[in-house]
Amino acid sequence: MTLKATEPGGKSGATLAENVAARLVEDIVAGNRAPGSKLPSIRNAAREYGVSKNTIVEAYDRLAASGHVTPKARSGFTVSKTAQMNGTRPRHVSEAVDIASLLNAQLEESFEIRVGDGRPPPAWAEESEIRRHLGLFGRGPSQGADGYGSAWGFPPLRQQIARRLSNQNIQATEKEILLTFGANHALDLVVRAFLAPGDVVLVDEPGYYPLFAKLKLAQVRVIGVRRLPDGPDIEDFAEKVSAERPKLFFTQSIGHNPTGGSISLSVAHSILTVAARHNVTIVEDDPFADLSLVPPNRLATLDQLNHVISIGTFSKTLSASLRSGHIAGRADKVAALAELKMLTTVNSSGHVERLLHRLISEGHYDRHLRRLAQRIETAATRVHSALSQNGYSIFAGNGGGYYLYLMLPRGIDDIELARLGAKESIFIAPGTVFCIDKQSPMAAGIRINVSRADDERFFDFLLRKLS
């Protein structure tokens, strides 16, 4: 006779063996039982689950049939290496997906007012340059461009980037520059090359939420460093470096996402001093570095790539669709990243890199940057003025990017505000998603993209919901 069970965690009407098997599967797919680890002996498992040894034998047989475990002669059962792919997502994968949920909203086009978006309107970027200069009627790459090419990326573009970095007072040779599929690919390479599960990293808080998702996926411990209007809080950074011994610190110095502030020279110097003392590598992600006519304050400028890995991209200044960026750093670190890139993606897009090389060499990119910088300055001034006139608190002045950070009045929930905005087709980026500590005071805010916020419907929404 087959017994039925309705014990905690089990399915009503399932057999005892089915319930035991289901509980073990939950542990396996959640990552609580690592691939290759042994299951308890039949005797110990029977005692642990309060069932007979025959029930455990049946449960283990079910797991073997489903591929979750592998029977080993005279040594019991071990968790299969592919077991976590069967069933629900592992916990760290689910956490990463939850963090990246705002990105999915940005990719959707259903909102009429996209004030929370991380990118400018197409008319500000690719429609003004890509279609005008690189349309289907434009000159195509040579036939020799169809091969994979070097994993380092198109050499002439790397040489151009080296010259541009030199103009920003950062000295880097071609061998210290690796081309990537944008900043997110660059961050992914850095995470995979230099971190292992259990390592500790520091990040800006609030900070770049897609990075948080990558770090969750890598199963590293993430600790936030309080962000101030002029950069990371020096005291908070020094305290956490000393106590936690992190391997890396991820930060943005220019037009910080989401607060919009930029680092001051004194803060940059202090951060580098602490990092050098404790041998912490800094990963500086600056998508707006090309916008400033005068070289801005950057950690990479002061450090000259000794303790800093610099990441750049064309996605915020030209087109997110091009998917091209770069990593600049010490030659040995960049060589390790190039090797990993070759193993994982073989190469980045030679066609895209040739198009970018042409845009830069023919002067189109720099002319576009001058127009874009003026547009951002005008929009930021207008939006900042409109918000200030209504008594709203702005965390920092615009530091050269697209963002301002509006601090919400006491009692206003940022997530609920985003829900209310969605009902009126207004996309709002709530501060909570940018924070590791969801109880942080900085979570009580929203990121505002100045290129998309100059809309009376948005200001009317704020007046109605924040008063």
PDB file of N, CA, C and O in Angstrom, residues 393-426:
ATOM      1  N   SER A 393      13.552  68.863  -3.543  1.00  0.00           N
ATOM      2  CA  SER A 393      14.960  68.757  -3.159  1.00  0.00           C
ATOM      3  C   SER A 393      15.722  67.917  -4.178  1.00  0.00           C
ATOM      4  O   SER A 393      15.389  66.756  -4.418  1.00  0.00           O
ATOM      5  N   ILE A 394      16.767  68.510  -4.789  1.00  0.00           N
ATOM      6  CA  ILE A 394      17.621  67.820  -5.748  1.00  0.00           C
ATOM      7  C   ILE A 394      18.926  67.462  -5.041  1.00  0.00           C
ATOM      8  O   ILE A 394      19.556  68.311  -4.413  1.00  0.00           O
ATOM      9  N   PHE A 395      19.327  66.201  -5.148  1.00  0.00           N
ATOM     10  CA  PHE A 395      20.482  65.708  -4.386  1.00  0.00           C
ATOM     11  C   PHE A 395      21.782  66.377  -4.797  1.00  0.00           C
ATOM     12  O   PHE A 395      22.601  66.741  -3.958  1.00  0.00           O
ATOM     13  N   ALA A 396      22.012  66.533  -6.088  1.00  0.00           N
ATOM     14  CA  ALA A 396      23.259  67.128  -6.580  1.00  0.00           C
ATOM     15  C   ALA A 396      22.973  67.892  -7.850  1.00  0.00           C
ATOM     16  O   ALA A 396      21.968  67.661  -8.524  1.00  0.00           O
ATOM     17  N   GLY A 397      23.872  68.799  -8.200  1.00  0.00           N
ATOM     18  CA  GLY A 397      23.754  69.479  -9.478  1.00  0.00           C
ATOM     19  C   GLY A 397      24.096  68.524 -10.603  1.00  0.00           C
ATOM     20  O   GLY A 397      24.682  67.465 -10.388  1.00  0.00           O
ATOM     21  N   ASN A 398      23.716  68.881 -11.821  1.00  0.00           N
ATOM     22  CA  ASN A 398      24.016  68.021 -12.957  1.00  0.00           C
ATOM     23  C   ASN A 398      25.515  68.028 -13.222  1.00  0.00           C
ATOM     24  O   ASN A 398      26.123  69.078 -13.420  1.00  0.00           O
ATOM     25  N   GLY A 399      26.110  66.833 -13.220  1.00  0.00           N
ATOM     26  CA  GLY A 399      27.555  66.709 -13.354  1.00  0.00           C
ATOM     27  C   GLY A 399      28.021  66.344 -14.744  1.00  0.00           C
ATOM     28  O   GLY A 399      29.135  65.852 -14.911  1.00  0.00           O
ATOM     29  N   GLY A 400      27.175  66.568 -15.738  1.00  0.00           N
ATOM     30  CA  GLY A 400      27.608  66.310 -17.106  1.00  0.00           C
ATOM     31  C   GLY A 400      26.939  65.137 -17.777  1.00  0.00           C
ATOM     32  O   GLY A 400      27.292  64.797 -18.903  1.00  0.00           O
ATOM     33  N   GLY A 401      25.977  64.514 -17.107  1.00  0.00           N
ATOM     34  CA  GLY A 401      25.252  63.401 -17.716  1.00  0.00           C
ATOM     35  C   GLY A 401      23.777  63.730 -17.849  1.00  0.00           C
ATOM     36  O   GLY A 401      23.383  64.893 -17.849  1.00  0.00           O
ATOM     37  N   TYR A 402      22.957  62.693 -17.927  1.00  0.00           N
ATOM     38  CA  TYR A 402      21.528  62.879 -18.152  1.00  0.00           C
ATOM     39  C   TYR A 402      20.707  63.001 -16.868  1.00  0.00           C
ATOM     40  O   TYR A 402      19.514  63.257 -16.942  1.00  0.00           O
ATOM     41  N   TYR A 403      21.333  62.836 -15.697  1.00  0.00           N
ATOM     42  CA  TYR A 403      20.523  62.543 -14.523  1.00  0.00           C
ATOM     43  C   TYR A 403      20.512  63.634 -13.456  1.00  0.00           C
ATOM     44  O   TYR A 403      21.511  64.307 -13.197  1.00  0.00           O
ATOM     45  N   LEU A 404      19.348  63.752 -12.832  1.00  0.00           N
ATOM     46  CA  LEU A 404      19.159  64.444 -11.569  1.00  0.00           C
ATOM     47  C   LEU A 404      18.462  63.457 -10.634  1.00  0.00           C
ATOM     48  O   LEU A 404      17.761  62.548 -11.095  1.00  0.00           O
ATOM     49  N   TYR A 405      18.639  63.646  -9.322  1.00  0.00           N
ATOM     50  CA  TYR A 405      18.029  62.734  -8.361  1.00  0.00           C
ATOM     51  C   TYR A 405      17.125  63.543  -7.440  1.00  0.00           C
ATOM     52  O   TYR A 405      17.588  64.397  -6.671  1.00  0.00           O
ATOM     53  N   LEU A 406      15.830  63.283  -7.552  1.00  0.00           N
ATOM     54  CA  LEU A 406      14.836  63.998  -6.766  1.00  0.00           C
ATOM     55  C   LEU A 406      14.593  63.257  -5.457  1.00  0.00           C
ATOM     56  O   LEU A 406      14.187  62.097  -5.457  1.00  0.00           O
ATOM     57  N   MET A 407      14.861  63.921  -4.339  1.00  0.00           N
ATOM     58  CA  MET A 407      14.600  63.340  -3.023  1.00  0.00           C
ATOM     59  C   MET A 407      13.119  63.516  -2.691  1.00  0.00           C
ATOM     60  O   MET A 407      12.576  64.619  -2.808  1.00  0.00           O
ATOM     61  N   LEU A 408      12.480  62.429  -2.306  1.00  0.00           N
ATOM     62  CA  LEU A 408      11.040  62.456  -2.074  1.00  0.00           C
ATOM     63  C   LEU A 408      10.710  62.979  -0.683  1.00  0.00           C
ATOM     64  O   LEU A 408      11.459  62.743   0.274  1.00  0.00           O
ATOM     65  N   PRO A 409       9.577  63.682  -0.551  1.00  0.00           N
ATOM     66  CA  PRO A 409       9.146  64.137   0.777  1.00  0.00           C
ATOM     67  C   PRO A 409       8.895  62.951   1.704  1.00  0.00           C
ATOM     68  O   PRO A 409       8.619  61.835   1.263  1.00  0.00           O
ATOM     69  N   ARG A 410       9.002  63.204   2.984  1.00  0.00           N
ATOM     70  CA  ARG A 410       8.763  62.156   3.977  1.00  0.00           C
ATOM     71  C   ARG A 410       7.369  61.554   3.797  1.00  0.00           C
ATOM     72  O   ARG A 410       6.393  62.260   3.572  1.00  0.00           O
ATOM     73  N   GLY A 411       7.313  60.231   3.860  1.00  0.00           N
ATOM     74  CA  GLY A 411       6.031  59.539   3.757  1.00  0.00           C
ATOM     75  C   GLY A 411       5.668  59.107   2.347  1.00  0.00           C
ATOM     76  O   GLY A 411       4.676  58.405   2.160  1.00  0.00           O
ATOM     77  N   ILE A 412       6.469  59.520   1.352  1.00  0.00           N
ATOM     78  CA  ILE A 412       6.201  59.118  -0.034  1.00  0.00           C
ATOM     79  C   ILE A 412       7.013  57.870  -0.352  1.00  0.00           C
ATOM     80  O   ILE A 412       8.238  57.872  -0.201  1.00  0.00           O
ATOM     81  N   ASP A 413       6.349  56.813  -0.776  1.00  0.00           N
ATOM     82  CA  ASP A 413       7.022  55.559  -1.113  1.00  0.00           C
ATOM     83  C   ASP A 413       7.402  55.569  -2.592  1.00  0.00           C
ATOM     84  O   ASP A 413       6.556  55.768  -3.460  1.00  0.00           O
ATOM     85  N   ASP A 414       8.690  55.355  -2.873  1.00  0.00           N
ATOM     86  CA  ASP A 414       9.164  55.464  -4.253  1.00  0.00           C
ATOM     87  C   ASP A 414       8.567  54.388  -5.166  1.00  0.00           C
ATOM     88  O   ASP A 414       8.255  54.650  -6.336  1.00  0.00           O
ATOM     89  N   ILE A 415       8.402  53.176  -4.642  1.00  0.00           N
ATOM     90  CA  ILE A 415       7.835  52.094  -5.449  1.00  0.00           C
ATOM     91  C   ILE A 415       6.369  52.373  -5.768  1.00  0.00           C
ATOM     92  O   ILE A 415       5.915  52.184  -6.905  1.00  0.00           O
ATOM     93  N   GLU A 416       5.629  52.850  -4.774  1.00  0.00           N
ATOM     94  CA  GLU A 416       4.222  53.185  -5.000  1.00  0.00           C
ATOM     95  C   GLU A 416       4.098  54.347  -5.985  1.00  0.00           C
ATOM     96  O   GLU A 416       3.204  54.359  -6.847  1.00  0.00           O
ATOM     97  N   LEU A 417       5.019  55.311  -5.895  1.00  0.00           N
ATOM     98  CA  LEU A 417       5.003  56.430  -6.833  1.00  0.00           C
ATOM     99  C   LEU A 417       5.223  55.932  -8.256  1.00  0.00           C
ATOM    100  O   LEU A 417       4.579  56.409  -9.198  1.00  0.00           O
ATOM    101  N   ALA A 418       6.126  54.957  -8.425  1.00  0.00           N
ATOM    102  CA  ALA A 418       6.371  54.388  -9.753  1.00  0.00           C
ATOM    103  C   ALA A 418       5.119  53.681 -10.279  1.00  0.00           C
ATOM    104  O   ALA A 418       4.798  53.767 -11.473  1.00  0.00           O
ATOM    105  N   ARG A 419       4.407  52.989  -9.394  1.00  0.00           N
ATOM    106  CA  ARG A 419       3.168  52.309  -9.804  1.00  0.00           C
ATOM    107  C   ARG A 419       2.112  53.335 -10.252  1.00  0.00           C
ATOM    108  O   ARG A 419       1.422  53.137 -11.249  1.00  0.00           O
ATOM    109  N   LEU A 420       1.997  54.415  -9.488  1.00  0.00           N
ATOM    110  CA  LEU A 420       1.028  55.448  -9.841  1.00  0.00           C
ATOM    111  C   LEU A 420       1.406  56.105 -11.165  1.00  0.00           C
ATOM    112  O   LEU A 420       0.531  56.417 -11.981  1.00  0.00           O
ATOM    113  N   GLY A 421       2.703  56.302 -11.376  1.00  0.00           N
ATOM    114  CA  GLY A 421       3.152  56.871 -12.637  1.00  0.00           C
ATOM    115  C   GLY A 421       2.811  55.973 -13.809  1.00  0.00           C
ATOM    116  O   GLY A 421       2.378  56.447 -14.869  1.00  0.00           O
ATOM    117  N   ALA A 422       3.000  54.672 -13.642  1.00  0.00           N
ATOM    118  CA  ALA A 422       2.722  53.723 -14.724  1.00  0.00           C
ATOM    119  C   ALA A 422       1.256  53.782 -15.143  1.00  0.00           C
ATOM    120  O   ALA A 422       0.929  53.615 -16.328  1.00  0.00           O
ATOM    121  N   LYS A 423       0.370  54.034 -14.194  1.00  0.00           N
ATOM    122  CA  LYS A 423      -1.052  54.123 -14.519  1.00  0.00           C
ATOM    123  C   LYS A 423      -1.342  55.311 -15.431  1.00  0.00           C
ATOM    124  O   LYS A 423      -2.348  55.329 -16.141  1.00  0.00           O
ATOM    125  N   GLU A 424      -0.434  56.311 -15.397  1.00  0.00           N
ATOM    126  CA  GLU A 424      -0.609  57.490 -16.248  1.00  0.00           C
ATOM    127  C   GLU A 424       0.399  57.494 -17.391  1.00  0.00           C
ATOM    128  O   GLU A 424       0.683  58.530 -17.982  1.00  0.00           O
ATOM    129  N   SER A 425       0.966  56.307 -17.675  1.00  0.00           N
ATOM    130  CA  SER A 425       1.933  56.129 -18.761  1.00  0.00           C
ATOM    131  C   SER A 425       3.193  56.957 -18.553  1.00  0.00           C
ATOM    132  O   SER A 425       3.798  57.451 -19.507  1.00  0.00           O
ATOM    133  N   ILE A 426       3.600  57.096 -17.285  1.00  0.00           N
ATOM    134  CA  ILE A 426       4.846  57.794 -16.944  1.00  0.00           C
ATOM    135  C   ILE A 426       5.801  56.783 -16.336  1.00  0.00           C
ATOM    136  O   ILE A 426       5.485  56.161 -15.309  1.00  0.00           O
TER     137      ILE A 426
END
